[in-house]
Amino acid sequence: MAQDVAIIGIGLHPFGRHDTLTGRAQGAIALRAALKDAGIGWESVGIAYGGSHDAGNADALCNDLGLTGLPFINVANGCATGGSALASAVAAIRSGSAEFAVAVGFDKHPRGAFNPHPRDWGLPDWYGETGLMLTTQFFALKTRRYMHEHGITEDALVRVAQRAFRNGALNPQAWRRREMSYAEIAESMPVNLPLRQYMFCNPAEGGAALVLCPAEVAKRYHPKPIIVKAAIVRTRHHGSFEVFSPALAAQQAPAPTVTASRAAFEQAGVGPRDIDVLQLQDTDSGSEIIHMAENGFCEHGEQERLLRDGETEIGGRLPINTDGGCLANGEPIGASGLRQVIEICTQLRQEAGARQVPGIPRLGYTHVYGAPGVSGVTILQR
């Protein structure tokens, strides 16, 4: 039977814009913080997985931390890079490949929307010529269709963003730390309708890192280890409509988020109603709304009521993105999924300060989604 795995160290370099630091430098700061939190040195790490999209190879961190000869595997899975690095590190510990593993990510993106090249993703040039490689346009089209099919109005889009900035204002590590009024968001500049300026996250900079070890020895290194009950990554099936899908298939298939979520709940032996605090990929307001249902936390079309009734607030039944999510923190691709895990660890340790969920949370959940249709889900236990 595979052994349980624990997170014993977390480290974050705040997301945002840091003109005097390279992306790799931010990753090194986060990694050193995670090692310090775990109470171990870099020389003790037996294997590392890390990713960066625009700031160089993650394994170059060895130049900063030390050339110890450890296996360091570069991970590239779009916005799901962090979740994929963590799942790989968990698998390494479970297999007995190492006693200590690291998952780390960093990035430093240029300003403006992501606009990748079609041929890099196996698509013909016409797909880019029509503007669909511009991710803001894709997400807007997907959101518009979802709203039409399930009776969601623009009110829900505004409320997602409003809550994100409200939570970000409570988070000293967040990039956007100013609450925004309903009107500011609802009347902000249209980007790709129905999505407006303050309903999108921003490409950003930052670093995040985790240190893991077998659960049976975790308390030797940290008084509050967090157990990884599940760490799952799934890709798309034919018929699921995802980023860079050139058309809707005649027969629809579940999104990779659905399959990853179901597999994670099965592996952890729990269900959506057992989760006390969660992080969902919120590339934009519409994506979070879709992901609420795809991860099993509500029925399709139920999101608007949950948002209106305050159930997704920090003090609600289903607290989502308590640190402000991607909307308030920005999204450095290599680090974003690990930031989610760090926030859940902070909540389960009861160290979240003004944004701490009430009671004693026991189970947390993270979900990250990346192109061209990759989802990573973790379930964490205090």
Short mmCIF file of C-alpha atoms in Angstrom, two decimals:
data_model
loop_
_atom_site.label_atom_id
_atom_site.label_comp_id
_atom_site.label_asym_id
_atom_site.label_seq_id
_atom_site.Cartn_x
_atom_site.Cartn_y
_atom_site.Cartn_z
CA MET A 1 0.00 0.00 0.00
CA ALA A 2 1.35 3.42 -0.97
CA GLN A 3 2.40 5.55 1.96
CA ASP A 4 0.68 8.81 2.87
CA VAL A 5 2.44 12.04 1.99
CA ALA A 6 2.57 15.29 3.97
CA ILE A 7 3.39 18.89 3.14
CA ILE A 8 5.84 20.13 5.76
CA GLY A 9 7.06 23.35 4.17
CA ILE A 10 5.37 26.19 2.27
CA GLY A 11 6.97 29.27 0.75
CA LEU A 12 5.59 32.11 -1.34
CA HIS A 13 7.06 35.13 -3.03
CA PRO A 14 4.14 37.57 -3.40
CA PHE A 15 2.61 37.75 -6.86
CA GLY A 16 2.41 41.02 -8.81
CA ARG A 17 5.08 43.07 -10.57
CA HIS A 18 8.63 43.10 -9.25
CA ASP A 19 10.82 44.96 -11.72
CA THR A 20 14.05 44.47 -9.76
CA LEU A 21 13.76 40.67 -9.51
CA THR A 22 13.90 37.95 -12.14
CA GLY A 23 11.25 35.25 -12.06
CA ARG A 24 13.90 32.73 -11.03
CA ALA A 25 14.97 34.93 -8.12
CA GLN A 26 11.36 34.97 -6.91
CA GLY A 27 11.25 31.19 -7.19
CA ALA A 28 14.45 30.88 -5.17
CA ILE A 29 13.05 33.13 -2.43
CA ALA A 30 9.91 30.97 -2.23
CA LEU A 31 11.94 27.76 -2.19
CA ARG A 32 14.24 28.95 0.58
CA ALA A 33 11.17 29.95 2.61
CA ALA A 34 9.62 26.49 2.14
CA LEU A 35 12.83 24.76 3.20
CA LYS A 36 13.06 26.97 6.28
CA ASP A 37 9.43 26.19 7.13
CA ALA A 38 10.22 22.47 6.86
CA GLY A 39 13.41 22.80 8.88
CA ILE A 40 15.61 21.06 6.32
CA GLY A 41 18.40 22.08 3.98
CA TRP A 42 18.47 21.90 0.18
CA GLU A 43 21.03 19.11 0.40
CA SER A 44 18.37 16.87 2.01
CA VAL A 45 15.99 17.13 -0.96
CA GLY A 46 15.98 13.91 -2.96
CA ILE A 47 13.91 14.99 -5.98
CA ALA A 48 12.33 18.18 -7.32
CA TYR A 49 9.67 19.06 -9.86
CA GLY A 50 9.19 22.61 -11.07
CA GLY A 51 7.90 24.77 -13.86
CA SER A 52 8.07 28.18 -15.47
CA HIS A 53 6.49 29.38 -18.69
CA ASP A 54 8.31 32.65 -19.42
CA ALA A 55 11.15 32.92 -16.89
CA GLY A 56 13.55 30.16 -17.91
CA ASN A 57 13.95 26.53 -16.94
CA ALA A 58 12.92 25.77 -13.36
CA ASP A 59 15.89 23.44 -12.87
CA ALA A 60 18.13 26.51 -13.08
CA LEU A 61 17.14 27.00 -9.43
CA CYS A 62 19.90 24.50 -8.69
CA ASN A 63 22.36 27.27 -9.58
CA ASP A 64 20.89 29.33 -6.73
CA LEU A 65 20.22 26.64 -4.12
CA GLY A 66 23.19 24.38 -4.80
CA LEU A 67 24.42 21.85 -7.34
CA THR A 68 23.72 18.73 -5.32
CA GLY A 69 23.13 16.38 -8.24
CA LEU A 70 19.48 15.70 -7.38
CA PRO A 71 17.04 14.78 -10.15
CA PHE A 72 15.12 17.97 -11.05
CA ILE A 73 12.33 17.49 -13.60
CA ASN A 74 10.98 20.49 -15.50
CA VAL A 75 7.19 20.51 -15.73
CA ALA A 76 5.14 22.31 -18.42
CA ASN A 77 1.36 21.92 -18.34
CA GLY A 78 0.04 25.40 -18.94
CA CYS A 79 -1.82 26.88 -15.98
CA ALA A 80 -1.92 23.36 -14.48
CA THR A 81 1.88 23.33 -14.13
CA GLY A 82 1.86 23.76 -10.35
CA GLY A 83 -0.72 21.05 -9.81
CA SER A 84 1.23 18.73 -12.09
CA ALA A 85 4.49 19.38 -10.23
CA LEU A 86 2.80 18.62 -6.93
CA ALA A 87 1.19 15.40 -8.21
CA SER A 88 4.61 14.29 -9.46
CA ALA A 89 6.28 15.05 -6.13
CA VAL A 90 3.57 13.15 -4.26
CA ALA A 91 4.03 10.14 -6.54
CA ALA A 92 7.78 10.21 -5.94
CA ILE A 93 7.35 10.10 -2.16
CA ARG A 94 4.68 7.39 -2.37
CA SER A 95 6.96 5.23 -4.50
CA GLY A 96 9.84 5.56 -2.07
CA SER A 97 12.03 7.38 -4.60
CA ALA A 98 12.96 10.05 -2.06
CA GLU A 99 12.39 11.02 1.56
CA PHE A 100 12.02 14.72 0.74
CA ALA A 101 10.58 16.15 -2.46
CA VAL A 102 10.05 19.71 -3.66
CA ALA A 103 7.38 21.17 -5.94
CA VAL A 104 8.24 24.68 -7.08
CA GLY A 105 7.13 27.16 -9.70
CA PHE A 106 7.83 30.73 -10.74
CA ASP A 107 7.18 33.07 -13.63
CA LYS A 108 7.60 36.57 -14.99
CA HIS A 109 5.14 37.26 -17.79
CA PRO A 110 5.12 40.28 -20.06
CA ARG A 111 2.15 42.60 -19.70
CA GLY A 112 -0.96 41.85 -21.75
CA ALA A 113 -3.03 38.78 -22.45
CA PHE A 114 -1.50 35.42 -23.29
CA ASN A 115 -1.51 35.00 -27.08
CA PRO A 116 0.23 31.73 -28.02
CA HIS A 117 0.96 30.42 -31.51
CA PRO A 118 -1.48 27.90 -33.04
CA ARG A 119 1.13 25.51 -34.42
CA ASP A 120 2.66 25.05 -30.97
CA TRP A 121 -0.65 23.46 -29.96
CA GLY A 122 -1.25 21.37 -33.07
CA LEU A 123 -3.71 23.83 -34.62
CA PRO A 124 -3.83 25.38 -38.11
CA ASP A 125 -3.08 29.06 -38.68
CA TRP A 126 -6.73 29.94 -39.31
CA TYR A 127 -7.50 29.34 -35.63
CA GLY A 128 -5.20 32.17 -34.66
CA GLU A 129 -6.26 34.39 -37.57
CA THR A 130 -9.83 34.36 -36.25
CA GLY A 131 -8.61 35.54 -32.84
CA LEU A 132 -9.39 32.38 -30.92
CA MET A 133 -5.81 31.91 -29.68
CA LEU A 134 -6.38 35.05 -27.61
CA THR A 135 -7.53 33.38 -24.43
CA THR A 136 -9.77 36.24 -23.30
CA GLN A 137 -11.92 35.67 -26.37
CA PHE A 138 -12.12 31.90 -25.87
CA PHE A 139 -13.17 32.20 -22.22
CA ALA A 140 -15.74 34.84 -23.09
CA LEU A 141 -17.30 32.60 -25.74
CA LYS A 142 -17.38 29.63 -23.37
CA THR A 143 -18.88 31.74 -20.58
CA ARG A 144 -21.56 33.19 -22.88
CA ARG A 145 -22.63 29.72 -23.98
CA TYR A 146 -22.67 28.45 -20.38
CA MET A 147 -24.77 31.42 -19.21
CA HIS A 148 -27.27 30.77 -21.99
CA GLU A 149 -27.52 27.05 -21.26
CA HIS A 150 -27.90 27.37 -17.48
CA GLY A 151 -29.66 30.67 -16.89
CA ILE A 152 -26.70 32.53 -15.36
CA THR A 153 -26.77 36.33 -15.53
CA GLU A 154 -24.04 38.97 -15.44
CA ASP A 155 -24.85 39.55 -11.78
CA ALA A 156 -23.00 36.31 -10.96
CA LEU A 157 -19.92 37.40 -12.92
CA VAL A 158 -19.77 40.65 -10.94
CA ARG A 159 -20.22 38.90 -7.59
CA VAL A 160 -17.34 36.49 -8.23
CA ALA A 161 -14.96 39.38 -8.93
CA GLN A 162 -16.28 41.48 -6.06
CA ARG A 163 -15.67 38.65 -3.57
CA ALA A 164 -12.19 38.02 -5.00
CA PHE A 165 -11.10 41.61 -4.46
CA ARG A 166 -12.75 41.70 -1.04
CA ASN A 167 -10.75 38.62 0.00
CA GLY A 168 -7.61 39.99 -1.62
CA ALA A 169 -7.91 43.10 0.53
CA LEU A 170 -7.56 40.82 3.59
CA ASN A 171 -4.46 39.09 2.20
CA PRO A 172 -1.14 40.89 2.81
CA GLN A 173 0.46 38.74 0.08
CA ALA A 174 -2.07 39.59 -2.64
CA TRP A 175 -1.30 41.86 -5.58
CA ARG A 176 -4.71 43.56 -5.75
CA ARG A 177 -5.54 44.58 -2.19
CA ARG A 178 -8.37 47.03 -2.82
CA GLU A 179 -12.03 46.17 -2.53
CA MET A 180 -14.08 47.10 -5.56
CA SER A 181 -17.69 48.12 -5.60
CA TYR A 182 -20.32 46.27 -7.57
CA ALA A 183 -20.65 49.25 -9.91
CA GLU A 184 -16.89 49.52 -10.55
CA ILE A 185 -16.80 45.94 -11.75
CA ALA A 186 -20.12 45.93 -13.62
CA GLU A 187 -19.27 49.16 -15.46
CA SER A 188 -15.59 48.45 -16.13
CA MET A 189 -14.24 48.41 -19.66
CA PRO A 190 -15.55 45.57 -21.85
CA VAL A 191 -12.78 43.21 -22.94
CA ASN A 192 -14.64 40.29 -24.51
CA LEU A 193 -18.25 40.46 -23.41
CA PRO A 194 -19.76 39.28 -21.18
CA LEU A 195 -16.37 39.56 -19.46
CA ARG A 196 -15.08 42.98 -18.45
CA GLN A 197 -11.73 44.35 -17.29
CA TYR A 198 -12.10 43.49 -13.60
CA MET A 199 -13.47 40.03 -14.32
CA PHE A 200 -10.11 38.79 -15.66
CA CYS A 201 -6.93 37.88 -13.83
CA ASN A 202 -3.65 39.37 -14.99
CA PRO A 203 -0.50 37.57 -16.11
CA ALA A 204 1.95 38.34 -13.33
CA GLU A 205 5.16 37.42 -11.52
CA GLY A 206 5.85 35.39 -8.39
CA GLY A 207 7.10 32.15 -6.93
CA ALA A 208 5.70 29.33 -4.80
CA ALA A 209 7.20 26.17 -3.33
CA LEU A 210 6.29 23.14 -1.23
CA VAL A 211 8.37 20.56 0.65
CA LEU A 212 6.93 17.07 1.08
CA CYS A 213 7.88 13.93 2.99
CA PRO A 214 6.26 10.67 4.18
CA ALA A 215 3.41 11.43 6.57
CA GLU A 216 4.69 9.01 9.19
CA VAL A 217 7.73 11.19 9.90
CA ALA A 218 6.22 14.60 9.11
CA LYS A 219 5.83 15.80 12.70
CA ARG A 220 9.57 15.56 13.19
CA TYR A 221 9.85 18.52 10.83
CA HIS A 222 6.68 20.58 11.29
CA PRO A 223 4.13 20.68 14.12
CA LYS A 224 1.24 21.09 11.67
CA PRO A 225 1.86 18.85 8.67
CA ILE A 226 -0.85 18.76 6.01
CA ILE A 227 -1.69 15.34 4.57
CA VAL A 228 -2.16 15.01 0.81
CA LYS A 229 -5.21 12.78 0.50
CA ALA A 230 -5.31 13.07 -3.30
CA ALA A 231 -3.26 14.67 -6.05
CA ILE A 232 -4.73 14.02 -9.49
CA VAL A 233 -4.06 15.33 -13.00
CA ARG A 234 -6.30 14.56 -15.98
CA THR A 235 -6.33 15.68 -19.62
CA ARG A 236 -9.28 16.16 -21.95
CA HIS A 237 -11.30 13.53 -23.81
CA HIS A 238 -12.56 13.85 -27.35
CA GLY A 239 -15.74 15.89 -27.18
CA SER A 240 -14.87 18.14 -24.24
CA PHE A 241 -14.77 21.82 -25.25
CA GLU A 242 -11.56 23.26 -23.83
CA VAL A 243 -9.02 25.98 -24.51
CA PHE A 244 -7.92 25.69 -28.15
CA SER A 245 -10.76 23.33 -29.13
CA PRO A 246 -11.38 24.27 -32.78
CA ALA A 247 -15.06 23.24 -32.70
CA LEU A 248 -17.84 21.76 -30.59
CA ALA A 249 -18.07 18.00 -31.04
CA ALA A 250 -21.41 16.48 -32.05
CA GLN A 251 -21.38 14.46 -28.83
CA GLN A 252 -20.15 16.28 -25.74
CA ALA A 253 -17.80 14.67 -23.21
CA PRO A 254 -17.10 15.73 -19.61
CA ALA A 255 -14.38 18.32 -19.06
CA PRO A 256 -11.04 17.14 -17.61
CA THR A 257 -12.01 19.01 -14.44
CA VAL A 258 -14.94 16.62 -14.00
CA THR A 259 -12.80 13.51 -14.38
CA ALA A 260 -9.98 14.87 -12.19
CA SER A 261 -12.41 15.88 -9.47
CA ARG A 262 -14.19 12.53 -9.41
CA ALA A 263 -10.88 10.66 -9.28
CA ALA A 264 -9.63 12.87 -6.44
CA PHE A 265 -12.75 12.36 -4.33
CA GLU A 266 -12.52 8.62 -4.92
CA GLN A 267 -8.84 8.52 -3.97
CA ALA A 268 -9.42 10.59 -0.82
CA GLY A 269 -12.56 8.70 0.19
CA VAL A 270 -14.56 11.92 0.72
CA GLY A 271 -17.16 13.94 -1.17
CA PRO A 272 -17.80 17.59 -2.02
CA ARG A 273 -19.87 18.17 1.12
CA ASP A 274 -16.90 17.18 3.29
CA ILE A 275 -14.73 20.04 2.01
CA ASP A 276 -14.35 23.02 4.36
CA VAL A 277 -12.42 25.48 2.16
CA LEU A 278 -11.51 25.42 -1.53
CA GLN A 279 -9.58 27.06 -4.31
CA LEU A 280 -10.93 27.02 -7.87
CA GLN A 281 -9.22 28.24 -11.03
CA ASP A 282 -10.58 31.72 -11.68
CA THR A 283 -8.80 32.82 -14.84
CA ASP A 284 -11.93 34.94 -15.12
CA SER A 285 -15.27 35.19 -13.31
CA GLY A 286 -16.98 32.89 -15.79
CA SER A 287 -14.38 30.15 -15.35
CA GLU A 288 -14.88 30.06 -11.59
CA ILE A 289 -18.64 29.76 -12.06
CA ILE A 290 -18.22 26.86 -14.47
CA HIS A 291 -15.66 25.17 -12.21
CA MET A 292 -17.97 25.32 -9.19
CA ALA A 293 -20.24 22.81 -10.91
CA GLU A 294 -17.57 20.83 -12.77
CA ASN A 295 -15.83 20.09 -9.46
CA GLY A 296 -19.09 18.81 -7.98
CA PHE A 297 -19.79 21.60 -5.48
CA CYS A 298 -23.17 22.53 -6.95
CA GLU A 299 -25.51 21.79 -9.83
CA HIS A 300 -25.18 23.66 -13.11
CA GLY A 301 -27.25 26.83 -12.81
CA GLU A 302 -27.15 26.90 -9.01
CA GLN A 303 -24.12 29.17 -8.82
CA GLU A 304 -25.98 32.47 -9.02
CA ARG A 305 -28.03 31.70 -5.92
CA LEU A 306 -24.97 30.53 -3.96
CA LEU A 307 -23.13 33.73 -4.81
CA ARG A 308 -26.11 35.97 -4.06
CA ASP A 309 -26.74 34.26 -0.71
CA GLY A 310 -23.12 34.64 0.41
CA GLU A 311 -22.43 30.90 0.60
CA THR A 312 -19.05 31.25 -1.14
CA GLU A 313 -17.79 33.96 1.25
CA ILE A 314 -15.13 33.31 3.90
CA GLY A 315 -17.86 32.83 6.51
CA GLY A 316 -20.17 30.89 4.19
CA ARG A 317 -20.86 27.19 3.75
CA LEU A 318 -18.54 26.92 0.75
CA PRO A 319 -15.67 29.43 1.08
CA ILE A 320 -13.98 29.82 -2.31
CA ASN A 321 -10.64 31.50 -3.09
CA THR A 322 -10.16 32.93 0.38
CA ASP A 323 -6.87 34.61 -0.64
CA GLY A 324 -8.48 36.41 -3.58
CA GLY A 325 -7.70 33.74 -6.17
CA CYS A 326 -6.14 34.56 -9.52
CA LEU A 327 -8.30 37.66 -9.83
CA ALA A 328 -6.66 39.38 -6.86
CA ASN A 329 -3.25 37.70 -7.03
CA GLY A 330 -2.60 37.52 -10.75
CA GLU A 331 -1.39 34.39 -12.48
CA PRO A 332 2.28 33.56 -12.92
CA ILE A 333 1.68 30.24 -14.66
CA GLY A 334 4.44 28.20 -13.03
CA ALA A 335 3.49 29.23 -9.49
CA SER A 336 -0.27 29.68 -9.55
CA GLY A 337 -1.38 26.14 -8.73
CA LEU A 338 1.08 25.97 -5.82
CA ARG A 339 -0.22 29.29 -4.45
CA GLN A 340 -3.62 27.60 -4.20
CA VAL A 341 -2.14 24.75 -2.15
CA ILE A 342 -0.25 27.17 0.08
CA GLU A 343 -3.49 29.02 0.86
CA ILE A 344 -5.26 25.78 1.79
CA CYS A 345 -2.32 24.75 3.99
CA THR A 346 -2.46 28.16 5.67
CA GLN A 347 -6.19 27.77 6.28
CA LEU A 348 -5.85 24.22 7.65
CA ARG A 349 -3.02 25.37 9.91
CA GLN A 350 -5.39 28.16 11.07
CA GLU A 351 -2.79 30.80 10.24
CA ALA A 352 -4.78 32.87 7.71
CA GLY A 353 -5.43 35.87 9.95
CA ALA A 354 -8.26 38.14 8.83
CA ARG A 355 -9.26 35.77 6.03
CA GLN A 356 -9.35 32.64 8.23
CA VAL A 357 -12.49 30.57 7.71
CA PRO A 358 -14.45 30.01 10.94
CA GLY A 359 -14.39 26.83 12.99
CA ILE A 360 -11.59 24.29 12.62
CA PRO A 361 -11.34 23.39 8.92
CA ARG A 362 -10.26 19.80 8.36
CA LEU A 363 -10.37 19.26 4.59
CA GLY A 364 -9.32 21.59 1.79
CA TYR A 365 -9.50 21.35 -1.99
CA THR A 366 -7.60 22.92 -4.88
CA HIS A 367 -8.32 22.93 -8.59
CA VAL A 368 -6.17 24.31 -11.37
CA TYR A 369 -6.97 24.29 -15.08
CA GLY A 370 -4.65 24.87 -18.02
CA ALA A 371 -4.42 24.74 -21.79
CA PRO A 372 -5.11 22.80 -23.87
CA GLY A 373 -7.41 21.04 -21.38
CA VAL A 374 -5.51 19.85 -18.29
CA SER A 375 -6.92 19.84 -14.75
CA GLY A 376 -5.14 19.20 -11.48
CA VAL A 377 -7.03 18.57 -8.22
CA THR A 378 -5.69 18.07 -4.72
CA ILE A 379 -7.48 17.22 -1.50
CA LEU A 380 -5.64 18.14 1.68
CA GLN A 381 -6.31 17.19 5.29
CA ARG A 382 -5.28 18.77 8.57
#
